[in-house]
Amino acid sequence: MLYQELTKTDNLITDKVNINWQEPLIIAGPCTFASYEELYEIASSLKKRGITFLRAGAYKMRTNPYNFQGLREAGMDILLRIKKELDMHIVTELTTIEQIKKYGHLIDIIQIGSRNMYNYELLKEAGKTNTPVLLKRAFSASYEEWLDAAEYILKEGNKNVLLCERGIRNNISNETRFVLDIQAIPYIQHNTPFKIIIDPSHASGNAYMVPSMAKASLKAGADGLLIETHITPEKSLCDSKQTIDLDTLDEIIKEIR
Ligand code: PEP
Ligand code: MN
């Protein structure tokens, strides 16, 4: 496997985005957005807090086809405009080969969503770019399947893969959306050269659980956090229940710094 030949420093040191791994990377932003104004307001509030990685979805992988699917092309235009205006790094999910061809080189980190971790043709296309890829673990995937998915990207020449644990499915119905597999942190760090980013938002599905899960992940040594954040979470068009507000984000940032 190619990943076994990578060193820790090969991974994610690109001329595209230079990430300072001395402290945990915070990627934040709304699940999706409905307008330029909405996203600009959130992005500038994040920037004021020193967060330069803005994650927001233009192409949403919604379980229910009648739910808002994102602003799509218009959303990508907004993301690229805000990238320029606020000098921020854009992290966003791309869901088709065509989208990767069109936008892969224009954004800073391509997110591959949980539902697409097994989409091997999509992984190959992401592997043909030299843009870092945030590969979310499918909620049913073993560590081996997740690493095999990463290998698809590496095999095409892109070594810049970041792994994202976002909760796995158990067979007990309960309050939470998924279950955060915090053991993935030592597993990935001990056995692979990859950085591991924890997404406590999708894992728990509840905003009130996000700070403790974020702090627990930091204590366990996570390399970064991906947190759904909005100025007015209740107005968020998608995943509002798990989205935190800026005061809660400040609490998590305080823990890091
Ligand atoms: C998201 O990041 O908004 C998302 C849909 O996540 P996942 O692919 O992990 O479900
Ligand atoms: Mn979401």
mmCIF file of C-alpha atoms in Angstrom, residues 180 182 185 198 210-222 225 255:
data_model
loop_
_atom_site.group_PDB
_atom_site.id
_atom_site.type_symbol
_atom_site.label_atom_id
_atom_site.label_comp_id
_atom_site.label_asym_id
_atom_site.label_seq_id
_atom_site.Cartn_x
_atom_site.Cartn_y
_atom_site.Cartn_z
ATOM 1 C CA LEU A 180 -18.177 9.175 17.429
ATOM 2 C CA ILE A 182 -12.758 8.329 19.151
ATOM 3 C CA ILE A 185 -7.633 8.838 16.507
ATOM 4 C CA ILE A 198 -12.858 14.843 13.933
ATOM 5 C CA VAL A 210 -20.483 19.117 20.267
ATOM 6 C CA PRO A 211 -18.263 20.966 22.819
ATOM 7 C CA SER A 212 -17.637 17.889 24.975
ATOM 8 C CA MET A 213 -17.002 15.661 21.966
ATOM 9 C CA ALA A 214 -14.682 18.294 20.479
ATOM 10 C CA LYS A 215 -12.745 18.585 23.745
ATOM 11 C CA ALA A 216 -12.541 14.822 24.166
ATOM 12 C CA SER A 217 -11.169 14.540 20.613
ATOM 13 C CA LEU A 218 -8.551 17.187 21.323
ATOM 14 C CA LYS A 219 -7.505 15.380 24.505
ATOM 15 C CA ALA A 220 -7.203 12.195 22.466
ATOM 16 C CA GLY A 221 -4.829 13.996 20.119
ATOM 17 C CA ALA A 222 -6.997 14.798 17.092
ATOM 18 C CA LEU A 225 -11.880 19.531 14.070
ATOM 19 C CA GLU A 255 -9.607 24.991 24.878
#
